[in-house]
Structures are given as C-alpha cells and as structure tokens.
Tab-separated table of C-alpha atoms in Angstrom:
chain	number	residue	atom	x	y	z
A	55	MET	CA	145.455	-70.334	6.324
A	56	ASP	CA	148.922	-70.455	4.875
A	57	LEU	CA	151.075	-67.941	6.740
A	58	PRO	CA	154.763	-67.960	7.549
A	59	LEU	CA	155.345	-68.642	11.230
A	60	ASP	CA	156.547	-65.092	11.933
A	61	GLN	CA	153.264	-63.625	10.591
A	62	ILE	CA	150.814	-65.707	12.637
A	63	ARG	CA	150.823	-63.569	15.810
A	64	PRO	CA	150.595	-60.250	13.905
A	65	PHE	CA	147.760	-61.712	11.836
A	66	TYR	CA	145.733	-62.659	14.927
A	67	ARG	CA	146.435	-59.275	16.532
A	68	ALA	CA	145.121	-57.597	13.372
A	69	MET	CA	142.041	-59.855	13.319
A	70	LYS	CA	141.325	-59.044	16.975
A	71	ALA	CA	141.645	-55.292	16.269
A	72	PHE	CA	139.393	-55.576	13.205
A	73	ASN	CA	136.774	-57.480	15.211
A	74	ALA	CA	136.858	-54.800	17.933
A	75	ILE	CA	136.229	-52.106	15.300
A	76	LEU	CA	133.307	-54.065	13.843
A	77	TYR	CA	131.579	-54.293	17.218
A	78	ARG	CA	131.965	-50.658	18.220
A	79	GLN	CA	128.544	-49.237	19.041
A	80	GLU	CA	128.786	-46.599	16.286
A	81	ASN	CA	129.254	-49.374	13.709
A	82	LEU	CA	126.233	-51.455	14.743
A	83	VAL	CA	122.633	-51.315	13.618
A	84	GLN	CA	120.346	-53.545	15.647
A	85	LEU	CA	116.758	-54.226	14.654
A	86	LYS	CA	114.010	-56.083	16.448
A	87	MET	CA	111.648	-57.073	13.694
A	88	LYS	CA	107.923	-57.605	14.044
A	89	PRO	CA	105.875	-60.296	12.282
A	90	GLY	CA	105.425	-59.435	8.610
A	91	GLU	CA	108.438	-57.118	8.430
A	92	MET	CA	111.213	-57.549	5.906
A	93	PHE	CA	114.822	-56.453	5.831
A	94	ALA	CA	116.875	-56.223	2.638
A	95	LEU	CA	120.570	-55.538	2.230
A	96	ASP	CA	123.283	-55.742	-0.369
A	97	ASN	CA	125.150	-58.799	0.825
A	98	ARG	CA	128.325	-57.755	-0.986
A	99	ARG	CA	128.602	-54.385	0.721
A	100	VAL	CA	127.462	-54.977	4.300
A	101	LEU	CA	128.762	-57.207	7.059
A	102	HIS	CA	125.777	-58.711	8.793
A	103	GLY	CA	124.830	-61.266	11.383
A	104	ARG	CA	122.226	-62.207	13.921
A	105	SER	CA	122.349	-62.170	17.691
A	106	ALA	CA	121.098	-64.939	19.944
A	107	PHE	CA	117.418	-65.808	19.710
A	108	SER	CA	115.204	-67.417	22.325
A	109	ALA	CA	111.863	-68.747	21.057
A	110	THR	CA	109.773	-68.140	24.174
A	111	GLY	CA	106.260	-68.840	22.987
A	112	GLY	CA	106.988	-68.287	19.309
A	113	THR	CA	108.911	-69.418	16.293
A	114	ARG	CA	111.524	-67.843	14.084
A	115	HIS	CA	111.326	-67.923	10.307
A	116	LEU	CA	114.118	-66.570	8.143
A	117	GLN	CA	113.721	-66.540	4.384
A	118	GLY	CA	116.608	-65.785	2.080
A	119	GLY	CA	116.289	-64.464	-1.425
A	120	PHE	CA	118.330	-62.995	-4.229
A	121	LEU	CA	117.785	-60.104	-6.621
A	122	ASP	CA	119.167	-59.500	-10.084
A	123	TRP	CA	120.556	-55.993	-9.556
A	124	ASP	CA	120.423	-55.175	-13.277
A	125	GLU	CA	116.687	-55.849	-13.154
A	126	VAL	CA	116.239	-53.814	-9.972
A	127	TYR	CA	118.066	-50.787	-11.393
A	128	SER	CA	116.185	-51.078	-14.685
A	129	ARG	CA	112.841	-51.178	-12.845
A	130	MET	CA	113.870	-48.162	-10.780
A	131	ARG	CA	114.742	-46.180	-13.930
A	132	VAL	CA	111.400	-47.078	-15.543
A	133	LEU	CA	109.447	-46.087	-12.420
A	134	GLN	CA	111.407	-42.840	-12.060
A	135	ALA	CA	110.601	-41.965	-15.678
A	136	GLU	CA	106.917	-42.861	-15.275
A	137	LEU	CA	106.602	-40.879	-12.050
A	138	GLY	CA	108.699	-37.942	-13.258
A	139	ILE	CA	111.288	-38.413	-10.528
A	140	LEU	CA	114.802	-37.187	-11.249
A	141	GLU	CA	117.799	-38.574	-9.402
C-alpha cells in the first residue's frame, strides 16, 4: 500500500468501518450445506467467504468452477424461447 503518512490512520479507520458494515447481520447470508448440495454465485458481484469448519467424523470437499456467462445467457434465451417463457 502506497499512502502518504497523513492518510494511513484515516485509511485504517475507513477499512474498519467498511468491515463492520460487511458483518452486520442484515448483510450476511449463512448456509449450512448438506452432502450433494451446490452453491453458485457471481464472483464479481458478491463478497463471499467461509466460516470455521471442524471435521468431526467427516470430510470437507470444495470444488471450484467457472462459467462462460455469454454461454449461460445464450442457453437461458434458447430455453426461454423453447418453453415459451417471457422475461
């Protein structure tokens, strides 16, 4: 981080305030997933993270993947046309 000395404290105050806003209860969505469930999000539009995990008698498997959004939107348009669904 390349900040002038007089901007360091205000920067950290702003970061602390921003972090407090992020963790307000009304800004959180918490999910406890079951085996076989999937969760998808647009990584460019959502801040996300994971809380602590304790593997008591089980394992944790996280699989990442990527979608080509042009292909997704094209497929949605085709399916909407085939099914007669209007936006």
